[in-house]
């Protein structure tokens, strides 16, 4: 933490389900002095918020907001929305890694990623492999504090219709406490709180927060 005037937080993915909650919690947190949330869409104004419009294919290398204390990433898409595996990989791997490298080069020492249960660079499942490759590549960037928050199914209201996730949500929601803790639905505000805590605590080393801790 910047002892004098609070933490300067960089947040990418602030318009998404989890990112919206990270943003609201960070803006309400007295330990956070300022939030910069680069996005391709407009965010509601707030005195602590700066939200530059960006194209993640052409991120500005010299922006002053790369000089944050901590960064949180909740970027992501679906293969369906992206249109292809390559396009999915660009959003779920290449963009977060580009943000991490620019933030690290700007002096940011702490990074927290919204990853996923099953993230594994050696997985035969494409989605899990991309998430695992991102975790692996982020670990090589050199942050003092790096946290991977790995939810299972995320619970919350989305604008976008995702039939598979909705069906899974109904089944997992009905089974509720009968399920082992790691398979239960992870509410978006709970995931957001874990990401923000990791960003503010800045505990040295690499940390994993599993789905059983996101209930
Ligand atoms: N869905 C699940 O149950 C689940 C489970 C485990 C892990 N996860 C992972 O958790 C993370 C957060 O999930 P979420 O549900 O909060 O995501 P979400 O609601 O879909 O939000 C994704 C964010 O990424 C941004 N984004 C997507 N495509 C982009 C592009 N081409 N260029 C720039 N920005 C782009 C969105 O911006 P716009 O608003 O501009 O689109 C939004 O801010 C994701 O990485 C996801 O893979 C999801």
PDB file of C-alpha atoms and ligand atoms in Angstrom:
ATOM      1  CA  UNK A   1       0.000   0.000   0.000  1.00  0.00           C
ATOM      2  CA  UNK A   2       1.063   3.544  -0.681  1.00  0.00           C
ATOM      3  CA  UNK A   3       1.233   4.652   2.967  1.00  0.00           C
ATOM      4  CA  UNK A   4       0.666   8.379   2.365  1.00  0.00           C
ATOM      5  CA  UNK A   5      -2.465   8.563   0.298  1.00  0.00           C
ATOM      6  CA  UNK A   6      -3.905   5.090  -0.258  1.00  0.00           C
ATOM      7  CA  UNK A   7      -3.717   2.511  -3.000  1.00  0.00           C
ATOM      8  CA  UNK A   8      -3.883   3.375  -6.707  1.00  0.00           C
ATOM      9  CA  UNK A   9      -5.699   0.454  -8.310  1.00  0.00           C
ATOM     10  CA  UNK A  10      -5.730  -0.539 -11.974  1.00  0.00           C
ATOM     11  CA  UNK A  11      -8.762  -2.631 -12.969  1.00  0.00           C
ATOM     12  CA  UNK A  12      -9.400  -4.268 -16.339  1.00  0.00           C
ATOM     13  CA  UNK A  13     -12.760  -5.923 -16.967  1.00  0.00           C
ATOM     14  CA  UNK A  14     -14.678  -3.361 -14.866  1.00  0.00           C
ATOM     15  CA  UNK A  15     -17.794  -3.571 -17.075  1.00  0.00           C
ATOM     16  CA  UNK A  16     -18.179  -7.337 -16.512  1.00  0.00           C
ATOM     17  CA  UNK A  17     -20.088  -9.309 -13.886  1.00  0.00           C
ATOM     18  CA  UNK A  18     -17.198  -9.741 -11.441  1.00  0.00           C
ATOM     19  CA  UNK A  19     -15.422  -6.534 -12.499  1.00  0.00           C
ATOM     20  CA  UNK A  20     -18.495  -4.403 -11.692  1.00  0.00           C
ATOM     21  CA  UNK A  21     -18.355  -5.689  -8.116  1.00  0.00           C
ATOM     22  CA  UNK A  22     -14.592  -5.147  -7.828  1.00  0.00           C
ATOM     23  CA  UNK A  23     -15.132  -1.585  -9.014  1.00  0.00           C
ATOM     24  CA  UNK A  24     -17.985  -0.871  -6.578  1.00  0.00           C
ATOM     25  CA  UNK A  25     -16.098  -2.398  -3.643  1.00  0.00           C
ATOM     26  CA  UNK A  26     -12.882  -0.550  -4.501  1.00  0.00           C
ATOM     27  CA  UNK A  27     -14.641   2.813  -4.865  1.00  0.00           C
ATOM     28  CA  UNK A  28     -16.292   2.288  -1.462  1.00  0.00           C
ATOM     29  CA  UNK A  29     -13.053   1.224   0.249  1.00  0.00           C
ATOM     30  CA  UNK A  30     -11.267   4.026   2.132  1.00  0.00           C
ATOM     31  CA  UNK A  31      -7.912   2.274   1.591  1.00  0.00           C
ATOM     32  CA  UNK A  32      -8.255   2.845  -2.169  1.00  0.00           C
ATOM     33  CA  UNK A  33      -7.311   6.363  -3.235  1.00  0.00           C
ATOM     34  CA  UNK A  34      -8.000   6.043  -6.957  1.00  0.00           C
ATOM     35  CA  UNK A  35      -9.125   3.496  -9.535  1.00  0.00           C
ATOM     36  CA  UNK A  36      -8.200   3.518 -13.200  1.00  0.00           C
ATOM     37  CA  UNK A  37     -10.394   1.205 -15.256  1.00  0.00           C
ATOM     38  CA  UNK A  38      -9.433   1.157 -18.928  1.00  0.00           C
ATOM     39  CA  UNK A  39     -12.432  -0.168 -20.874  1.00  0.00           C
ATOM     40  CA  UNK A  40     -13.975  -0.165 -24.312  1.00  0.00           C
ATOM     41  CA  UNK A  41     -17.307   1.046 -22.875  1.00  0.00           C
ATOM     42  CA  UNK A  42     -18.233   3.976 -20.696  1.00  0.00           C
ATOM     43  CA  UNK A  43     -18.495   3.559 -16.916  1.00  0.00           C
ATOM     44  CA  UNK A  44     -20.619   5.711 -14.586  1.00  0.00           C
ATOM     45  CA  UNK A  45     -18.546   8.652 -13.306  1.00  0.00           C
ATOM     46  CA  UNK A  46     -17.179   8.676  -9.750  1.00  0.00           C
ATOM     47  CA  UNK A  47     -14.751  11.101  -8.096  1.00  0.00           C
ATOM     48  CA  UNK A  48     -12.215   8.293  -7.464  1.00  0.00           C
ATOM     49  CA  UNK A  49     -12.529   6.796 -10.964  1.00  0.00           C
ATOM     50  CA  UNK A  50     -10.646   7.442 -14.176  1.00  0.00           C
ATOM     51  CA  UNK A  51     -11.886   5.329 -17.081  1.00  0.00           C
ATOM     52  CA  UNK A  52      -9.957   5.814 -20.314  1.00  0.00           C
ATOM     53  CA  UNK A  53     -11.493   4.318 -23.483  1.00  0.00           C
ATOM     54  CA  UNK A  54      -9.009   1.786 -24.869  1.00  0.00           C
ATOM     55  CA  UNK A  55      -8.630  -0.721 -27.673  1.00  0.00           C
ATOM     56  CA  UNK A  56      -6.904  -3.706 -26.070  1.00  0.00           C
ATOM     57  CA  UNK A  57      -5.183  -4.467 -29.397  1.00  0.00           C
ATOM     58  CA  UNK A  58      -3.483  -1.060 -29.173  1.00  0.00           C
ATOM     59  CA  UNK A  59      -2.857  -0.362 -25.508  1.00  0.00           C
ATOM     60  CA  UNK A  60      -0.950   2.890 -24.911  1.00  0.00           C
ATOM     61  CA  UNK A  61       2.512   2.006 -23.621  1.00  0.00           C
ATOM     62  CA  UNK A  62       3.268   5.299 -21.911  1.00  0.00           C
ATOM     63  CA  UNK A  63       0.033   6.006 -20.006  1.00  0.00           C
ATOM     64  CA  UNK A  64       0.625   7.266 -16.468  1.00  0.00           C
ATOM     65  CA  UNK A  65      -1.988   4.830 -15.122  1.00  0.00           C
ATOM     66  CA  UNK A  66       0.312   1.858 -15.617  1.00  0.00           C
ATOM     67  CA  UNK A  67       2.086   3.251 -12.522  1.00  0.00           C
ATOM     68  CA  UNK A  68      -0.414   1.719 -10.093  1.00  0.00           C
ATOM     69  CA  UNK A  69       0.181   0.016  -6.744  1.00  0.00           C
ATOM     70  CA  UNK A  70      -1.901  -3.021  -7.649  1.00  0.00           C
ATOM     71  CA  UNK A  71      -3.814  -4.394 -10.629  1.00  0.00           C
ATOM     72  CA  UNK A  72      -6.904  -6.604 -10.814  1.00  0.00           C
ATOM     73  CA  UNK A  73      -7.912  -8.408 -14.009  1.00  0.00           C
ATOM     74  CA  UNK A  74     -11.420  -9.745 -14.597  1.00  0.00           C
ATOM     75  CA  UNK A  75     -11.269  -9.653 -18.404  1.00  0.00           C
ATOM     76  CA  UNK A  76     -12.670 -12.563 -20.312  1.00  0.00           C
ATOM     77  CA  UNK A  77     -15.053 -13.737 -22.986  1.00  0.00           C
ATOM     78  CA  UNK A  78     -16.598 -16.984 -24.195  1.00  0.00           C
ATOM     79  CA  UNK A  79     -15.658 -18.952 -27.300  1.00  0.00           C
ATOM     80  CA  UNK A  80     -19.203 -18.352 -28.502  1.00  0.00           C
ATOM     81  CA  UNK A  81     -19.000 -14.564 -28.090  1.00  0.00           C
ATOM     82  CA  UNK A  82     -15.440 -14.378 -29.402  1.00  0.00           C
ATOM     83  CA  UNK A  83     -16.275 -16.454 -32.495  1.00  0.00           C
ATOM     84  CA  UNK A  84     -13.246 -18.755 -32.488  1.00  0.00           C
ATOM     85  CA  UNK A  85     -10.686 -20.343 -30.178  1.00  0.00           C
ATOM     86  CA  UNK A  86      -8.028 -17.909 -31.434  1.00  0.00           C
ATOM     87  CA  UNK A  87     -10.230 -14.900 -30.712  1.00  0.00           C
ATOM     88  CA  UNK A  88     -11.043 -16.302 -27.241  1.00  0.00           C
ATOM     89  CA  UNK A  89      -7.362 -16.773 -26.519  1.00  0.00           C
ATOM     90  CA  UNK A  90      -6.629 -13.187 -27.502  1.00  0.00           C
ATOM     91  CA  UNK A  91      -9.098 -11.855 -24.905  1.00  0.00           C
ATOM     92  CA  UNK A  92      -8.524 -14.403 -22.130  1.00  0.00           C
ATOM     93  CA  UNK A  93      -4.746 -14.737 -22.456  1.00  0.00           C
ATOM     94  CA  UNK A  94      -3.089 -12.101 -24.637  1.00  0.00           C
ATOM     95  CA  UNK A  95      -4.930  -9.023 -23.321  1.00  0.00           C
ATOM     96  CA  UNK A  96      -4.420  -9.815 -19.600  1.00  0.00           C
ATOM     97  CA  UNK A  97      -0.753 -10.637 -20.226  1.00  0.00           C
ATOM     98  CA  UNK A  98      -0.230  -7.393 -22.168  1.00  0.00           C
ATOM     99  CA  UNK A  99      -1.858  -5.428 -19.326  1.00  0.00           C
ATOM    100  CA  UNK A 100       0.293  -7.246 -16.756  1.00  0.00           C
ATOM    101  CA  UNK A 101       3.521  -6.553 -18.637  1.00  0.00           C
ATOM    102  CA  UNK A 102       2.739  -2.864 -19.129  1.00  0.00           C
ATOM    103  CA  UNK A 103       1.666  -2.459 -15.501  1.00  0.00           C
ATOM    104  CA  UNK A 104       4.785  -4.246 -14.262  1.00  0.00           C
ATOM    105  CA  UNK A 105       6.972  -2.084 -16.501  1.00  0.00           C
ATOM    106  CA  UNK A 106       5.212   0.957 -15.007  1.00  0.00           C
ATOM    107  CA  UNK A 107       6.112  -0.138 -11.485  1.00  0.00           C
ATOM    108  CA  UNK A 108       2.990  -2.061 -10.396  1.00  0.00           C
ATOM    109  CA  UNK A 109       4.131  -4.739  -7.953  1.00  0.00           C
ATOM    110  CA  UNK A 110       0.880  -6.590  -7.182  1.00  0.00           C
ATOM    111  CA  UNK A 111      -1.466  -8.413  -9.561  1.00  0.00           C
ATOM    112  CA  UNK A 112      -4.673 -10.370  -8.904  1.00  0.00           C
ATOM    113  CA  UNK A 113      -6.288 -12.423 -11.662  1.00  0.00           C
ATOM    114  CA  UNK A 114      -9.822 -13.755 -11.933  1.00  0.00           C
ATOM    115  CA  UNK A 115      -8.801 -17.173 -13.279  1.00  0.00           C
ATOM    116  CA  UNK A 116     -10.926 -20.350 -13.215  1.00  0.00           C
ATOM    117  CA  UNK A 117     -11.219 -23.673 -11.435  1.00  0.00           C
ATOM    118  CA  UNK A 118      -9.231 -26.275 -13.386  1.00  0.00           C
ATOM    119  CA  UNK A 119      -6.705 -23.789 -14.812  1.00  0.00           C
ATOM    120  CA  UNK A 120      -3.857 -25.967 -16.044  1.00  0.00           C
ATOM    121  CA  UNK A 121      -1.401 -25.278 -18.869  1.00  0.00           C
ATOM    122  CA  UNK A 122      -1.213 -29.028 -19.508  1.00  0.00           C
ATOM    123  CA  UNK A 123      -4.968 -29.609 -19.697  1.00  0.00           C
ATOM    124  CA  UNK A 124      -6.566 -31.253 -22.710  1.00  0.00           C
ATOM    125  CA  UNK A 125      -9.575 -28.955 -22.209  1.00  0.00           C
ATOM    126  CA  UNK A 126      -8.979 -25.795 -24.254  1.00  0.00           C
ATOM    127  CA  UNK A 127     -10.563 -23.357 -21.755  1.00  0.00           C
ATOM    128  CA  UNK A 128      -8.617 -24.758 -18.784  1.00  0.00           C
ATOM    129  CA  UNK A 129      -5.421 -24.784 -20.837  1.00  0.00           C
ATOM    130  CA  UNK A 130      -5.753 -21.099 -21.815  1.00  0.00           C
ATOM    131  CA  UNK A 131      -6.388 -20.131 -18.184  1.00  0.00           C
ATOM    132  CA  UNK A 132      -3.390 -22.230 -17.070  1.00  0.00           C
ATOM    133  CA  UNK A 133      -1.147 -20.733 -19.740  1.00  0.00           C
ATOM    134  CA  UNK A 134      -2.109 -17.272 -18.575  1.00  0.00           C
ATOM    135  CA  UNK A 135      -1.292 -18.148 -14.942  1.00  0.00           C
ATOM    136  CA  UNK A 136       2.054 -19.611 -16.062  1.00  0.00           C
ATOM    137  CA  UNK A 137       2.933 -16.574 -18.178  1.00  0.00           C
ATOM    138  CA  UNK A 138       1.889 -14.118 -15.458  1.00  0.00           C
ATOM    139  CA  UNK A 139       4.129 -15.936 -12.983  1.00  0.00           C
ATOM    140  CA  UNK A 140       7.077 -15.155 -15.275  1.00  0.00           C
ATOM    141  CA  UNK A 141       6.372 -11.389 -15.362  1.00  0.00           C
ATOM    142  CA  UNK A 142       7.987 -10.758 -11.972  1.00  0.00           C
ATOM    143  CA  UNK A 143       5.304  -9.367  -9.634  1.00  0.00           C
ATOM    144  CA  UNK A 144       6.167  -9.283  -5.929  1.00  0.00           C
ATOM    145  CA  UNK A 145       2.610 -10.420  -5.137  1.00  0.00           C
ATOM    146  CA  UNK A 146       0.535 -12.498  -7.554  1.00  0.00           C
ATOM    147  CA  UNK A 147      -2.844 -14.070  -6.798  1.00  0.00           C
ATOM    148  CA  UNK A 148      -4.960 -16.411  -8.896  1.00  0.00           C
ATOM    149  CA  UNK A 149      -8.589 -16.485  -7.778  1.00  0.00           C
ATOM    150  CA  UNK A 150     -10.156 -19.614  -9.273  1.00  0.00           C
ATOM    151  CA  UNK A 151     -13.974 -19.670  -9.155  1.00  0.00           C
ATOM    152  CA  UNK A 152     -16.149 -22.493 -10.417  1.00  0.00           C
ATOM    153  CA  UNK A 153     -19.495 -21.329 -11.786  1.00  0.00           C
ATOM    154  CA  UNK A 154     -19.954 -17.597 -11.147  1.00  0.00           C
ATOM    155  CA  UNK A 155     -23.313 -16.578  -9.690  1.00  0.00           C
ATOM    156  CA  UNK A 156     -24.933 -13.238 -10.511  1.00  0.00           C
ATOM    157  CA  UNK A 157     -27.147 -11.392 -12.976  1.00  0.00           C
ATOM    158  CA  UNK A 158     -25.794 -11.027 -16.498  1.00  0.00           C
ATOM    159  CA  UNK A 159     -27.193  -9.028 -19.402  1.00  0.00           C
ATOM    160  CA  UNK A 160     -25.923 -11.644 -21.847  1.00  0.00           C
ATOM    161  CA  UNK A 161     -27.819 -14.973 -22.150  1.00  0.00           C
ATOM    162  CA  UNK A 162     -25.572 -18.020 -21.612  1.00  0.00           C
ATOM    163  CA  UNK A 163     -27.880 -21.068 -21.739  1.00  0.00           C
ATOM    164  CA  UNK A 164     -25.242 -23.608 -20.624  1.00  0.00           C
ATOM    165  CA  UNK A 165     -24.204 -21.551 -17.605  1.00  0.00           C
ATOM    166  CA  UNK A 166     -27.836 -20.846 -16.727  1.00  0.00           C
ATOM    167  CA  UNK A 167     -28.693 -24.553 -16.793  1.00  0.00           C
ATOM    168  CA  UNK A 168     -25.629 -25.385 -14.703  1.00  0.00           C
ATOM    169  CA  UNK A 169     -26.598 -22.616 -12.285  1.00  0.00           C
ATOM    170  CA  UNK A 170     -30.087 -24.055 -11.833  1.00  0.00           C
ATOM    171  CA  UNK A 171     -28.730 -27.566 -11.150  1.00  0.00           C
ATOM    172  CA  UNK A 172     -25.915 -26.423  -8.835  1.00  0.00           C
ATOM    173  CA  UNK A 173     -28.261 -23.971  -7.090  1.00  0.00           C
ATOM    174  CA  UNK A 174     -30.843 -26.706  -6.455  1.00  0.00           C
ATOM    175  CA  UNK A 175     -28.238 -29.109  -5.088  1.00  0.00           C
ATOM    176  CA  UNK A 176     -26.728 -26.288  -2.996  1.00  0.00           C
ATOM    177  CA  UNK A 177     -25.258 -27.506   0.296  1.00  0.00           C
ATOM    178  CA  UNK A 178     -25.439 -31.171  -0.825  1.00  0.00           C
ATOM    179  CA  UNK A 179     -22.477 -30.463  -3.101  1.00  0.00           C
ATOM    180  CA  UNK A 180     -18.847 -30.516  -1.981  1.00  0.00           C
ATOM    181  CA  UNK A 181     -17.779 -26.929  -1.221  1.00  0.00           C
ATOM    182  CA  UNK A 182     -15.579 -26.616  -4.305  1.00  0.00           C
ATOM    183  CA  UNK A 183     -18.475 -27.359  -6.689  1.00  0.00           C
ATOM    184  CA  UNK A 184     -20.909 -24.824  -5.268  1.00  0.00           C
ATOM    185  CA  UNK A 185     -21.800 -21.576  -7.068  1.00  0.00           C
ATOM    186  CA  UNK A 186     -19.380 -18.729  -6.363  1.00  0.00           C
ATOM    187  CA  UNK A 187     -21.243 -15.403  -6.031  1.00  0.00           C
ATOM    188  CA  UNK A 188     -19.648 -12.583  -8.050  1.00  0.00           C
ATOM    189  CA  UNK A 189     -19.395 -10.214  -5.016  1.00  0.00           C
ATOM    190  CA  UNK A 190     -17.483 -12.882  -3.080  1.00  0.00           C
ATOM    191  CA  UNK A 191     -15.000 -13.370  -5.958  1.00  0.00           C
ATOM    192  CA  UNK A 192     -14.628  -9.603  -6.226  1.00  0.00           C
ATOM    193  CA  UNK A 193     -13.888  -9.336  -2.500  1.00  0.00           C
ATOM    194  CA  UNK A 194     -11.149 -11.980  -2.791  1.00  0.00           C
ATOM    195  CA  UNK A 195      -9.564 -10.132  -5.723  1.00  0.00           C
ATOM    196  CA  UNK A 196      -9.653  -6.780  -3.942  1.00  0.00           C
ATOM    197  CA  UNK A 197      -8.291  -8.299  -0.720  1.00  0.00           C
ATOM    198  CA  UNK A 198      -5.381  -9.816  -2.650  1.00  0.00           C
ATOM    199  CA  UNK A 199      -4.683  -6.462  -4.319  1.00  0.00           C
ATOM    200  CA  UNK A 200      -4.746  -4.540  -1.035  1.00  0.00           C
ATOM    201  CA  UNK A 201      -2.948  -7.126   1.131  1.00  0.00           C
ATOM    202  CA  UNK A 202      -0.141  -7.522  -1.457  1.00  0.00           C
ATOM    203  CA  UNK A 203       1.174 -10.595   0.349  1.00  0.00           C
ATOM    204  CA  UNK A 204       4.559 -11.509  -1.173  1.00  0.00           C
ATOM    205  CA  UNK A 205       4.651 -14.623  -3.371  1.00  0.00           C
ATOM    206  CA  UNK A 206       2.217 -16.508  -5.577  1.00  0.00           C
ATOM    207  CA  UNK A 207      -1.179 -17.403  -4.096  1.00  0.00           C
ATOM    208  CA  UNK A 208      -4.148 -19.461  -5.258  1.00  0.00           C
ATOM    209  CA  UNK A 209      -7.669 -18.905  -3.901  1.00  0.00           C
ATOM    210  CA  UNK A 210      -9.764 -21.975  -4.698  1.00  0.00           C
ATOM    211  CA  UNK A 211     -13.522 -22.107  -5.316  1.00  0.00           C
ATOM    212  CA  UNK A 212     -14.148 -23.606  -1.856  1.00  0.00           C
ATOM    213  CA  UNK A 213     -13.017 -20.258  -0.384  1.00  0.00           C
ATOM    214  CA  UNK A 214     -15.380 -18.217  -2.570  1.00  0.00           C
ATOM    215  CA  UNK A 215     -18.752 -19.158  -1.028  1.00  0.00           C
TER     216      UNK A 215
HETATM  217  N1  LIG B   1     -18.769 -17.616 -16.268  1.00  0.00           N
HETATM  218  C1  LIG B   1     -18.301 -18.388 -15.308  1.00  0.00           C
HETATM  219  O1  LIG B   1     -19.035 -19.089 -14.607  1.00  0.00           O
HETATM  220  C2  LIG B   1     -16.794 -18.381 -15.051  1.00  0.00           C
HETATM  221  C3  LIG B   1     -16.266 -19.352 -14.211  1.00  0.00           C
HETATM  222  C4  LIG B   1     -14.915 -19.293 -13.883  1.00  0.00           C
HETATM  223  C5  LIG B   1     -14.112 -18.282 -14.379  1.00  0.00           C
HETATM  224  N2  LIG B   1     -14.639 -17.358 -15.221  1.00  0.00           N
HETATM  225  C6  LIG B   1     -13.748 -16.279 -15.691  1.00  0.00           C
HETATM  226  O2  LIG B   1     -13.934 -15.166 -14.835  1.00  0.00           O
HETATM  227  C7  LIG B   1     -13.586 -13.954 -15.530  1.00  0.00           C
HETATM  228  C8  LIG B   1     -14.650 -12.905 -15.268  1.00  0.00           C
HETATM  229  O3  LIG B   1     -15.902 -13.423 -15.650  1.00  0.00           O
HETATM  230  P1  LIG B   1     -17.186 -12.490 -15.797  1.00  0.00           P
HETATM  231  O4  LIG B   1     -18.345 -13.392 -15.813  1.00  0.00           O
HETATM  232  O5  LIG B   1     -17.137 -11.362 -14.820  1.00  0.00           O
HETATM  233  O6  LIG B   1     -16.952 -11.899 -17.268  1.00  0.00           O
HETATM  234  P2  LIG B   1     -17.914 -10.969 -18.106  1.00  0.00           P
HETATM  235  O7  LIG B   1     -19.111 -10.540 -17.317  1.00  0.00           O
HETATM  236  O8  LIG B   1     -18.150 -11.635 -19.423  1.00  0.00           O
HETATM  237  O9  LIG B   1     -16.998  -9.652 -18.311  1.00  0.00           O
HETATM  238  C9  LIG B   1     -15.843  -9.743 -19.072  1.00  0.00           C
HETATM  239  C10 LIG B   1     -15.108  -8.419 -19.153  1.00  0.00           C
HETATM  240  O10 LIG B   1     -14.125  -8.549 -20.196  1.00  0.00           O
HETATM  241  C11 LIG B   1     -14.328  -7.523 -21.159  1.00  0.00           C
HETATM  242  N3  LIG B   1     -14.103  -7.991 -22.531  1.00  0.00           N
HETATM  243  C12 LIG B   1     -14.614  -9.080 -23.130  1.00  0.00           C
HETATM  244  N4  LIG B   1     -14.198  -9.143 -24.417  1.00  0.00           N
HETATM  245  C13 LIG B   1     -13.418  -8.048 -24.618  1.00  0.00           C
HETATM  246  C14 LIG B   1     -12.693  -7.538 -25.738  1.00  0.00           C
HETATM  247  N5  LIG B   1     -12.689  -8.171 -26.916  1.00  0.00           N
HETATM  248  N6  LIG B   1     -12.007  -6.385 -25.590  1.00  0.00           N
HETATM  249  C15 LIG B   1     -12.003  -5.746 -24.413  1.00  0.00           C
HETATM  250  N7  LIG B   1     -12.675  -6.164 -23.309  1.00  0.00           N
HETATM  251  C16 LIG B   1     -13.361  -7.305 -23.410  1.00  0.00           C
HETATM  252  C17 LIG B   1     -15.785  -7.116 -21.019  1.00  0.00           C
HETATM  253  O11 LIG B   1     -15.917  -5.810 -21.540  1.00  0.00           O
HETATM  254  P3  LIG B   1     -17.264  -5.362 -22.325  1.00  0.00           P
HETATM  255  O12 LIG B   1     -18.233  -5.011 -21.231  1.00  0.00           O
HETATM  256  O13 LIG B   1     -16.813  -4.187 -23.125  1.00  0.00           O
HETATM  257  O14 LIG B   1     -17.719  -6.522 -23.137  1.00  0.00           O
HETATM  258  C18 LIG B   1     -15.977  -7.226 -19.507  1.00  0.00           C
HETATM  259  O15 LIG B   1     -15.475  -6.062 -18.870  1.00  0.00           O
HETATM  260  C19 LIG B   1     -13.412 -14.357 -16.988  1.00  0.00           C
HETATM  261  O16 LIG B   1     -12.050 -14.436 -17.286  1.00  0.00           O
HETATM  262  C20 LIG B   1     -14.053 -15.738 -17.070  1.00  0.00           C
HETATM  263  O17 LIG B   1     -13.413 -16.556 -18.049  1.00  0.00           O
HETATM  264  C21 LIG B   1     -15.970 -17.384 -15.558  1.00  0.00           C
END
